[in-house]
Coordinates of C-alpha atoms in Angstrom, one line a residue:
X5 CA 96.9 188.7 84.3
X6 CA 99.1 190.0 87.1
X7 CA 102.2 188.2 88.3
X8 CA 101.6 187.0 91.9
X9 CA 105.2 185.9 92.4
X10 CA 105.8 185.0 96.0
X11 CA 102.7 186.6 97.2
X12 CA 101.7 185.4 100.6
X13 CA 98.3 186.5 102.0
X14 CA 98.3 188.0 105.4
X15 CA 95.6 187.0 107.9
X16 CA 94.4 189.2 110.6
X17 CA 94.0 188.1 114.2
X18 CA 90.2 188.4 113.7
X19 CA 90.4 186.0 110.7
X20 CA 92.4 183.4 112.7
X21 CA 90.0 183.4 115.6
X22 CA 87.0 183.0 113.2
X23 CA 88.5 179.8 111.7
X24 CA 89.3 178.2 115.1
X25 CA 87.0 175.4 116.5
X26 CA 85.1 176.4 119.6
X27 CA 86.2 174.3 122.6
X28 CA 83.7 173.1 125.1
X29 CA 83.9 171.0 128.3
X30 CA 81.6 167.9 128.4
X31 CA 80.8 166.3 131.8
X32 CA 79.4 162.8 131.6
X33 CA 76.0 162.4 133.3
X34 CA 76.1 160.4 136.5
X35 CA 79.0 158.6 138.1
X36 CA 80.5 155.2 137.3
X37 CA 79.8 152.4 139.8
X38 CA 81.7 149.1 139.9
X39 CA 84.6 148.2 137.6
X40 CA 82.7 147.2 134.4
X41 CA 79.7 145.5 133.0
X42 CA 78.6 142.1 131.5
X43 CA 78.2 142.4 127.7
X44 CA 76.0 139.8 125.9
X45 CA 78.1 140.2 122.8
X46 CA 81.0 138.2 124.4
X47 CA 78.7 135.3 125.4
X48 CA 76.4 135.2 128.4
X49 CA 75.3 131.7 129.6
X50 CA 74.9 129.7 132.7
X51 CA 75.0 125.9 132.3
X52 CA 74.9 122.8 134.5
X53 CA 78.2 121.8 133.0
X54 CA 80.6 124.4 134.1
X55 CA 82.7 124.1 130.9
X56 CA 79.6 125.4 129.0
X57 CA 79.2 128.5 131.2
X58 CA 80.1 131.8 129.5
X59 CA 80.3 135.0 131.5
X60 CA 82.7 137.7 130.6
X61 CA 83.1 141.2 132.1
X62 CA 84.3 144.2 130.2
X63 CA 86.5 146.2 132.5
X64 CA 86.7 150.0 132.1
X65 CA 90.1 151.6 131.5
X66 CA 90.5 153.1 134.9
X67 CA 90.0 149.9 136.8
X68 CA 92.2 147.5 134.8
X69 CA 95.4 147.9 136.7
X70 CA 93.8 146.5 139.9
X71 CA 92.2 143.4 138.3
X72 CA 93.9 140.1 139.0
X73 CA 93.3 136.4 138.4
X74 CA 91.4 134.9 141.3
X75 CA 89.7 138.2 142.4
X76 CA 86.2 137.9 143.7
X77 CA 83.4 139.8 142.0
X78 CA 79.6 140.3 142.5
X79 CA 76.9 140.7 139.9
X80 CA 73.5 141.9 141.1
X81 CA 70.2 140.6 139.8
X82 CA 67.1 142.9 139.6
X83 CA 65.6 141.3 142.8
X84 CA 68.7 141.9 144.9
X85 CA 70.1 138.4 144.7
X86 CA 73.8 138.4 143.7
X87 CA 76.1 136.2 141.7
X88 CA 79.4 135.6 143.5
X89 CA 82.2 135.0 140.9
X90 CA 85.9 134.5 140.6
X91 CA 88.1 135.8 137.8
X92 CA 89.6 132.9 135.9
X93 CA 90.9 134.6 132.8
X94 CA 92.0 138.0 131.5
X95 CA 92.6 139.2 128.0
X96 CA 92.8 142.3 125.7
X97 CA 90.8 142.4 122.5
X98 CA 91.2 145.1 119.8
X99 CA 88.5 147.8 119.8
X100 CA 89.2 148.8 116.2
X101 CA 90.6 146.8 113.3
X102 CA 94.2 147.5 113.0
X103 CA 97.5 145.6 112.6
X104 CA 99.3 146.4 115.8
X105 CA 102.1 143.9 114.8
X106 CA 103.2 146.0 111.8
X107 CA 106.6 147.6 111.8
X108 CA 105.3 151.1 111.9
X109 CA 102.9 150.4 114.7
X110 CA 105.5 148.5 116.8
X111 CA 108.2 151.3 116.4
X112 CA 105.6 154.0 117.2
X113 CA 104.7 152.1 120.4
X114 CA 108.4 151.6 121.3
X115 CA 108.9 155.4 121.0
X116 CA 105.7 156.4 122.8
X117 CA 106.1 153.9 125.6
X118 CA 102.4 154.1 126.5
X119 CA 99.2 152.1 125.6
X120 CA 96.0 153.9 124.9
X121 CA 93.7 151.7 126.9
X122 CA 90.6 153.0 125.1
X123 CA 91.8 151.4 121.9
X124 CA 91.3 147.9 123.5
X125 CA 88.6 146.0 125.3
X126 CA 89.8 144.3 128.5
X127 CA 87.7 141.2 129.2
X128 CA 87.6 139.1 132.4
X129 CA 86.3 135.5 132.2
X130 CA 84.2 134.7 135.3
X131 CA 83.5 131.5 137.1
X132 CA 80.2 131.5 139.0
X133 CA 80.6 130.2 142.5
X134 CA 77.3 130.8 144.2
X135 CA 74.1 132.9 144.2
X136 CA 73.8 134.9 147.4
X137 CA 70.3 135.7 148.8
X138 CA 68.8 136.9 152.0
X139 CA 66.0 134.7 153.4
X140 CA 65.2 136.9 156.4
X141 CA 67.6 135.0 158.7
X142 CA 70.7 136.3 157.1
X143 CA 72.7 135.9 154.0
X144 CA 72.7 132.4 152.4
X145 CA 74.2 130.7 149.3
X146 CA 73.0 128.3 146.7
X147 CA 74.4 126.9 143.5
X148 CA 74.7 129.3 140.5
X149 CA 71.3 128.8 138.8
X150 CA 70.6 132.2 137.2
X151 CA 72.1 134.1 134.4
X152 CA 72.8 137.8 135.0
X153 CA 71.1 140.4 132.8
X154 CA 73.2 142.0 129.9
X155 CA 75.0 145.2 131.0
X156 CA 74.8 144.1 134.7
X157 CA 77.3 146.2 136.6
X158 CA 80.3 144.2 138.0
X159 CA 81.7 145.2 141.4
X160 CA 84.5 144.0 143.5
X161 CA 83.5 141.9 146.5
X162 CA 84.6 143.9 149.5
X163 CA 82.0 143.0 152.2
X164 CA 83.2 140.4 154.7
X165 CA 79.8 138.7 155.0
X166 CA 79.3 138.4 151.3
X167 CA 82.8 136.9 150.7
X168 CA 82.5 134.5 153.6
X169 CA 79.0 133.4 152.5
X170 CA 80.1 133.1 148.9
X171 CA 83.1 130.9 149.8
X172 CA 81.2 129.0 152.4
X173 CA 83.7 130.1 155.1
X174 CA 82.6 129.7 158.7
X175 CA 82.6 132.7 161.0
X176 CA 83.9 130.8 164.0
X177 CA 86.5 128.0 164.6
X178 CA 90.2 127.4 164.5
X179 CA 92.1 130.3 162.9
X180 CA 94.4 129.4 160.0
X181 CA 95.2 132.7 158.3
X182 CA 93.7 135.5 156.2
X183 CA 92.1 135.2 152.8
X184 CA 94.3 136.2 149.9
X185 CA 94.4 136.4 146.1
X186 CA 97.6 136.3 144.2
X187 CA 99.7 136.6 147.4
X188 CA 97.9 139.7 148.6
X189 CA 95.4 139.8 151.5
X190 CA 91.8 140.5 150.5
X191 CA 90.9 143.9 151.9
X192 CA 87.5 145.2 153.0
X193 CA 86.1 148.4 154.4
X194 CA 85.6 146.7 157.8
X195 CA 87.9 146.8 160.8
X196 CA 90.1 144.8 160.7
X197 CA 90.1 145.0 156.9
X198 CA 91.4 141.4 156.5
X199 CA 89.1 138.3 156.3
X200 CA 89.9 135.6 158.8
X201 CA 89.7 131.9 157.7
X202 CA 88.7 129.3 160.3
X203 CA 88.1 125.6 160.4
X204 CA 84.7 124.4 161.8
X205 CA 85.2 123.3 165.4
X206 CA 81.7 122.6 166.7
X207 CA 79.0 120.0 166.3
X208 CA 76.3 122.2 164.8
X209 CA 77.1 121.2 161.2
X210 CA 78.7 117.8 161.8
X211 CA 81.8 116.9 163.6
X212 CA 84.7 119.3 164.4
X213 CA 87.1 119.1 161.5
X214 CA 90.1 118.4 163.7
X215 CA 88.7 114.8 164.0
X216 CA 88.5 114.6 160.2
X217 CA 92.3 115.0 160.1
X218 CA 94.7 117.7 158.8
X219 CA 97.7 117.6 156.5
X220 CA 100.3 120.4 156.3
X221 CA 102.6 120.0 153.3
X222 CA 105.4 122.3 152.4
X223 CA 109.0 122.2 151.3
X224 CA 112.1 123.3 153.2
X225 CA 111.8 127.0 154.1
X226 CA 108.1 127.2 153.2
X227 CA 107.1 128.0 156.8
X228 CA 105.2 124.7 157.5
X229 CA 106.5 124.4 161.1
X230 CA 105.7 128.0 161.8
X231 CA 102.2 127.4 160.4
X232 CA 101.8 124.1 162.3
X233 CA 102.7 125.7 165.6
X234 CA 100.2 128.5 165.0
X235 CA 97.4 126.0 164.3
X236 CA 98.3 123.7 167.3
X237 CA 98.4 126.8 169.5
X238 CA 94.7 127.3 168.7
X239 CA 93.8 123.8 169.9
X240 CA 95.5 124.6 173.1
X241 CA 93.4 127.7 173.7
X242 CA 91.7 128.0 177.1
X243 CA 88.2 128.0 175.5
X244 CA 88.8 124.9 173.3
X245 CA 86.9 121.8 174.5
X246 CA 84.9 119.0 173.0
X247 CA 81.8 117.2 174.2
X248 CA 82.0 113.5 175.2
X249 CA 79.3 110.9 175.0
X250 CA 78.5 111.3 178.6
X251 CA 77.9 115.1 178.2
X252 CA 81.1 116.3 179.7
X253 CA 83.3 118.8 177.8
X254 CA 87.0 118.1 177.9
X255 CA 89.9 120.1 176.5
X256 CA 92.0 118.2 173.9
X257 CA 95.4 116.7 174.7
X258 CA 98.0 117.4 172.0
X259 CA 100.8 114.9 171.4
X260 CA 103.5 116.1 168.9
X261 CA 106.3 113.9 167.6
X262 CA 109.2 116.3 166.9
X263 CA 112.2 115.2 164.8
X264 CA 113.9 118.6 164.8
X265 CA 113.4 119.7 168.4
X266 CA 111.2 122.7 167.6
X267 CA 107.8 122.1 169.2
X268 CA 108.8 122.2 172.8
X269 CA 109.5 125.9 172.2
X270 CA 105.7 126.3 172.3
X271 CA 106.2 126.5 176.1
X272 CA 107.7 129.9 175.7
X273 CA 106.5 133.3 174.4
X274 CA 107.7 134.8 171.1
X275 CA 109.8 137.8 172.2
X276 CA 109.1 139.6 168.9
X277 CA 105.3 139.9 169.7
X278 CA 104.6 143.4 170.9
X279 CA 101.5 145.1 172.4
X280 CA 100.1 146.0 169.0
X281 CA 100.3 142.4 167.9
X282 CA 98.6 141.3 171.1
X283 CA 95.7 143.7 170.5
X284 CA 95.3 142.5 167.0
X285 CA 95.3 138.8 168.1
X286 CA 92.8 139.5 170.8
X287 CA 90.5 141.5 168.4
X288 CA 90.4 138.4 166.1
X289 CA 90.2 136.0 169.1
X290 CA 93.5 134.2 168.2
X291 CA 95.2 132.3 171.0
X292 CA 98.8 133.3 171.4
X293 CA 101.7 133.2 173.8
X294 CA 103.7 130.3 175.3
X295 CA 101.7 127.4 176.6
X296 CA 102.6 126.7 180.2
X297 CA 101.2 123.1 180.0
X298 CA 104.0 122.0 177.6
X299 CA 106.3 119.1 178.5
X300 CA 109.0 117.4 176.6
X301 CA 108.9 113.6 176.9
X302 CA 112.4 112.5 176.1
X303 CA 113.0 108.9 175.0
X304 CA 116.0 107.3 176.7
X305 CA 117.9 105.5 173.8
X306 CA 121.3 104.0 174.5
X307 CA 123.9 106.6 175.3
X308 CA 122.2 109.4 173.5
X309 CA 121.7 112.5 175.5
X310 CA 119.1 115.3 175.1
X311 CA 120.4 118.7 176.0
X312 CA 118.9 122.0 174.8
X313 CA 118.8 125.7 175.7
X314 CA 116.0 126.3 173.1
X315 CA 113.1 126.0 175.5
X316 CA 112.1 126.1 179.2
X317 CA 109.6 123.2 179.1
X318 CA 109.8 120.5 181.7
X319 CA 111.7 117.4 180.5
X320 CA 110.4 113.9 181.4
X321 CA 112.6 111.0 180.5
X322 CA 111.0 107.6 179.6
X323 CA 111.7 104.3 178.0
X324 CA 109.7 102.0 175.7
X325 CA 109.0 98.8 177.7
X326 CA 109.4 95.5 175.7
X327 CA 105.9 94.6 177.0
X328 CA 104.4 96.9 174.3
X329 CA 105.6 94.5 171.6
X330 CA 103.1 92.0 172.9
X331 CA 100.3 93.8 171.1
X332 CA 102.4 95.4 168.3
X333 CA 104.7 92.6 167.2
X334 CA 105.9 94.5 164.1
X335 CA 107.9 96.8 166.3
X336 CA 110.8 94.3 166.4
X337 CA 110.5 93.2 162.8
X338 CA 113.5 95.4 162.1
X339 CA 113.4 95.1 158.3
X340 CA 111.4 93.7 155.4
X341 CA 109.7 90.5 156.4
X342 CA 107.5 88.5 154.1
X343 CA 104.3 87.0 155.3
X344 CA 105.8 83.7 156.2
X345 CA 108.6 85.3 158.3
X346 CA 106.1 87.7 160.0
X347 CA 103.9 84.7 161.0
X348 CA 107.0 83.0 162.5
X349 CA 107.8 86.2 164.4
X350 CA 104.3 86.3 165.7
X351 CA 104.4 82.7 166.9
X352 CA 107.8 83.2 168.6
X353 CA 106.6 86.3 170.5
X354 CA 103.4 84.7 171.6
X355 CA 105.3 81.7 172.9
X356 CA 107.8 84.0 174.6
X357 CA 105.2 86.1 176.4
X358 CA 103.3 83.0 177.4
X359 CA 106.4 81.7 179.1
X360 CA 107.6 85.0 180.6
X361 CA 104.4 86.9 181.2
X362 CA 103.6 90.5 180.2
X363 CA 106.7 91.8 181.9
X364 CA 109.2 89.9 179.7
X365 CA 112.1 92.0 178.7
X366 CA 114.0 92.4 175.4
X367 CA 117.1 90.8 176.9
X368 CA 115.1 87.8 177.9
X369 CA 113.6 87.6 174.4
X370 CA 117.1 87.5 172.9
X371 CA 118.1 84.7 175.2
X372 CA 114.9 82.9 174.2
X373 CA 115.9 83.1 170.5
X374 CA 119.5 82.0 171.3
X375 CA 118.2 78.6 172.5
X376 CA 119.4 76.1 169.9
X377 CA 116.9 73.5 171.3
X378 CA 114.1 75.8 170.3
X379 CA 115.3 76.3 166.8
X380 CA 115.7 72.5 166.4
X381 CA 112.3 71.8 167.9
X382 CA 110.4 74.2 165.6
X383 CA 112.3 73.0 162.5
X384 CA 111.6 69.3 163.2
X385 CA 107.9 69.9 164.0
X386 CA 107.6 71.9 160.7
X387 CA 106.3 74.9 162.7
X388 CA 109.2 77.2 161.7
X389 CA 111.8 76.3 159.2
X390 CA 115.4 76.8 160.4
X391 CA 116.1 79.4 157.6
X392 CA 113.0 81.3 158.5
X393 CA 113.9 81.2 162.2
X394 CA 117.4 82.6 161.4
X395 CA 115.9 85.4 159.2
X396 CA 113.5 86.4 162.0
X397 CA 116.3 86.3 164.6
X398 CA 118.6 88.5 162.5
X399 CA 115.9 91.1 162.1
X400 CA 114.7 91.0 165.7
X401 CA 118.2 91.8 167.0
X402 CA 119.6 95.3 167.3
X403 CA 117.1 96.9 169.6
X404 CA 119.2 96.8 172.8
X405 CA 119.4 100.6 172.9
X406 CA 115.6 101.1 172.6
X407 CA 113.7 98.8 175.0
X408 CA 113.8 98.7 178.8
X409 CA 116.3 101.5 179.4
X410 CA 117.1 103.0 182.8
X411 CA 114.1 105.4 182.8
X412 CA 110.4 105.1 183.8
X413 CA 108.4 103.1 181.1
X414 CA 106.0 105.3 179.2
X415 CA 103.1 103.1 180.3
X416 CA 103.7 104.3 183.8
X417 CA 103.5 107.9 182.7
X418 CA 100.2 107.9 180.8
X419 CA 98.4 110.3 183.1
X420 CA 101.2 112.8 182.7
X421 CA 101.7 112.1 178.9
X422 CA 98.0 112.6 178.0
X423 CA 96.7 115.7 179.8
X424 CA 93.5 117.6 178.8
X425 CA 94.7 121.0 177.7
X426 CA 98.3 119.9 177.7
X427 CA 101.0 119.6 175.0
X428 CA 103.3 116.6 175.1
X429 CA 106.2 116.9 172.7
X430 CA 108.4 113.8 171.9
X431 CA 111.7 115.0 170.6
X432 CA 113.8 112.5 168.6
X433 CA 116.5 114.8 167.2
X434 CA 119.0 113.4 169.8
X435 CA 118.6 109.9 168.5
X436 CA 121.2 109.1 165.8
X437 CA 119.7 105.8 164.8
X438 CA 116.7 106.0 162.4
X439 CA 115.6 102.5 163.2
X440 CA 115.4 103.4 166.9
X441 CA 113.6 106.6 166.1
X442 CA 111.0 104.7 164.1
X443 CA 110.4 102.2 166.9
X444 CA 109.9 105.0 169.5
X445 CA 107.5 107.1 167.4
X446 CA 105.4 104.1 166.3
X447 CA 105.4 102.5 169.7
X448 CA 103.9 105.6 171.4
X449 CA 101.6 106.4 168.5
X450 CA 100.3 102.9 168.5
X451 CA 99.7 103.0 172.3
X452 CA 97.5 106.0 171.8
X453 CA 95.7 104.7 168.7
X454 CA 95.2 101.2 170.2
X455 CA 93.7 102.6 173.4
X456 CA 91.4 105.0 171.4
X457 CA 90.1 102.1 169.3
X458 CA 89.8 99.6 172.1
X459 CA 86.4 98.6 173.6
X460 CA 88.2 97.5 176.8
X461 CA 91.0 100.0 177.2
X462 CA 93.8 99.6 179.8
X463 CA 94.1 103.4 180.0
X464 CA 90.8 105.2 180.4
X465 CA 92.7 108.5 180.4
X466 CA 93.6 108.0 176.7
X467 CA 90.2 106.7 175.7
X468 CA 88.3 109.6 177.4
X469 CA 90.4 112.5 176.3
X470 CA 89.9 114.2 172.9
X471 CA 93.3 114.1 171.2
X472 CA 95.3 115.7 168.4
X473 CA 98.1 113.4 167.4
X474 CA 100.8 115.4 165.5
X475 CA 103.5 113.8 163.5
X476 CA 106.2 115.8 161.8
X477 CA 108.0 114.2 158.9
X478 CA 105.0 111.8 158.7
X479 CA 106.3 110.4 155.4
X480 CA 109.0 108.6 157.4
X481 CA 106.5 106.7 159.5
X482 CA 103.4 106.3 157.4
X483 CA 104.9 105.4 154.1
X484 CA 103.3 103.0 151.7
X485 CA 105.3 99.8 151.6
X486 CA 104.8 96.1 150.7
X487 CA 106.4 94.5 153.8
X488 CA 104.1 92.6 156.2
X489 CA 104.9 95.0 159.1
X490 CA 104.3 98.1 156.9
X491 CA 100.9 96.8 156.1
X492 CA 100.2 96.3 159.8
X493 CA 101.2 99.9 160.6
X494 CA 99.3 101.5 157.8
X495 CA 96.2 99.3 158.5
X496 CA 96.3 100.5 162.1
X497 CA 96.5 104.2 161.3
X498 CA 94.0 103.9 158.5
X499 CA 91.5 102.4 160.9
X500 CA 92.3 105.2 163.4
X501 CA 91.6 107.8 160.8
X502 CA 88.3 106.2 159.9
X503 CA 87.2 106.1 163.6
X504 CA 88.6 109.6 164.4
X505 CA 85.2 111.3 164.5
X506 CA 83.8 108.6 166.8
X507 CA 86.8 108.4 169.1
X508 CA 87.7 112.1 169.0
X509 CA 91.1 111.5 167.6
X510 CA 92.6 113.9 165.1
X511 CA 95.7 113.1 163.0
X512 CA 97.8 116.2 162.4
X513 CA 100.4 115.2 159.7
X514 CA 103.2 117.5 158.6
X515 CA 105.4 116.6 155.7
X516 CA 107.5 117.8 152.8
X517 CA 106.9 114.6 150.8
X518 CA 103.1 114.0 150.8
X519 CA 103.4 111.6 147.9
X520 CA 105.2 109.1 150.3
X521 CA 102.3 108.8 152.7
X522 CA 100.3 105.7 152.2
X523 CA 97.0 106.2 150.3
X524 CA 95.0 104.3 152.9
X525 CA 95.8 107.1 155.4
X526 CA 96.1 110.0 153.0
X527 CA 92.6 109.6 151.6
X528 CA 91.1 110.0 155.1
X529 CA 92.5 113.5 155.5
X530 CA 89.8 116.2 155.0
X531 CA 91.8 119.4 155.4
X532 CA 94.9 120.0 153.4
X533 CA 97.1 123.0 154.0
X534 CA 99.6 123.3 151.2
X535 CA 102.6 125.7 151.3
X536 CA 105.3 126.1 148.7
X537 CA 106.2 122.7 147.1
X538 CA 108.6 122.5 144.2
X539 CA 108.3 118.8 143.4
X540 CA 105.6 117.9 140.8
X541 CA 104.9 114.6 142.4
X542 CA 104.3 116.2 145.7
X543 CA 102.0 118.8 144.2
X544 CA 100.1 116.1 142.3
X545 CA 99.7 114.0 145.5
X546 CA 97.9 116.7 147.5
X547 CA 95.2 116.7 144.9
X548 CA 94.1 120.3 145.1
X549 CA 92.2 122.1 142.3
X550 CA 94.3 122.8 139.2
X551 CA 93.9 126.6 139.4
X552 CA 95.5 126.6 142.9
X553 CA 98.0 123.8 142.2
X554 CA 99.6 126.0 139.6
X555 CA 100.3 128.7 142.2
X556 CA 102.0 126.3 144.7
X557 CA 105.6 126.4 143.3
X558 CA 105.5 130.2 143.3
X559 CA 104.2 130.9 146.8
X560 CA 106.3 132.9 149.2
X561 CA 107.0 131.8 152.8
X562 CA 103.7 131.8 154.7
X563 CA 101.4 131.7 151.7
X564 CA 99.2 128.6 151.6
X565 CA 96.3 126.9 149.8
X566 CA 93.6 125.3 151.9
X567 CA 91.5 122.6 150.5
X568 CA 88.9 121.5 153.0
X569 CA 85.7 120.4 151.1
X570 CA 83.6 120.2 154.3
X571 CA 84.7 123.6 155.4
X572 CA 84.7 126.0 152.4
X573 CA 85.5 126.5 148.8
X574 CA 89.3 126.0 148.0
X575 CA 91.0 129.2 149.0
X576 CA 94.4 130.9 149.1
X577 CA 95.6 132.3 152.5
X578 CA 98.4 134.2 154.0
X579 CA 99.4 133.0 157.5
X580 CA 100.5 135.2 160.3
X581 CA 103.9 136.7 159.8
X582 CA 104.8 136.1 163.4
X583 CA 104.7 132.8 165.2
X584 CA 102.3 132.8 168.1
X585 CA 104.9 131.1 170.3
X586 CA 108.6 131.0 170.3
X587 CA 110.0 129.7 167.0
X588 CA 113.7 129.8 166.3

């Protein structure tokens, strides 16, 4: 046997080439469509109880980075009907059995820094929203009543008509914003690529939703005033009008109570809006620009003065006449009165106006209460106990700066205050007495509501004009409380809300504390526009679907959730980045 030692065989180039695997290029047949398919192995079931429904999509590796919670998808049936869905869950599942939590695996991943997507399944849980079908008269929707076939291709919803039909969104109406998912606008292949969201504003499918009432809720800095101005500007559009019982069509009057002196700016243009913005607004039929028919009705309260350089709207000074107390006695309650005290106040006011007539003044009423003979008479007769009389007197005092000031009474200015197509703003920022502010706001609001609800109105102008009654910081005026006068206030506005459709009166409430608005009023609101809120009680109060409520604390300025059951499915929107009128 020979000694091989360190013998190393040498290989020729020909030998090396012979041992090498032959490389070949493989091209998959066909092209991928959609973003994945529906596997039956992961559960495939439609049920009447949504909790029992199981539909999951397996998303291909190349499409995973674009998939988000809330995204809208379409699944086609063999007969061309489509299942419109929303993604409610996303998860990775291992493709092969391996322990990717082991030390070796973890350290290898830390060094590599990349994930091999093909080693995992990426599954999206889908919530069926509606079945879309064409009945010959256009695309329609019905409840999800069919299960898709296994291996059905899943595609992203990118057609405006399909998305609007799937979400039950109207094509026309009052513009609120653009449809969004996860803080990003939904894009389509159309021009413009965004999808406009509007509130129904005609009588074809019921009453215009403005008369079913609107709430805008958002914390400080969320953009709620910006959003409110943009919505109100649409109601002031030149084409906006509502039909009356006699067949006439009349433009709405907008009355806005303004605690921060911001809404009179709607008289002026927004100087940051350029020609490109204007073309975009006109293309989407969005009303924009300052509204010339804007007037600031400034309450004269004591020595307070209203002076501003923030807008160019005409200013009209007025006072609240004490005669308005005759039909709204709670205006001079001044504090918490129990039922016995409120009944005494009612008796005293009735007796006063019987003696002095409807033109009796607040000064005369104070003199009336100062009469010791009256107090003694009522006590001895058992009509009003002296302690009750004193309690009423204390609370009814302190309104000298509110009633009967040196300005025209608002009752003489009704035709100017309520103008079809006009915006009347009532600023109260200059009033440094919260008690006086409350009386002014509730006195004017009650005047409008009472005339709307009356079968024998004193002011036909109010009765016959469609109206949007806007109230910023509504929680300060419509709060749920146990006092007798609070119950009177809430009862009045709750009834107004119930009769809104009939009387063409729409409440437009703006607040950062929706939880403080009385339930009797709150539950009459059909459309809720919710911007960023950080308070859990506030989020709970607006009562929007859980999947959207969870997004509210994280929404950026201008992002909003709209919950309007008579208009559409609950949706996420992004409002216009620019205010349609001046907004400092």
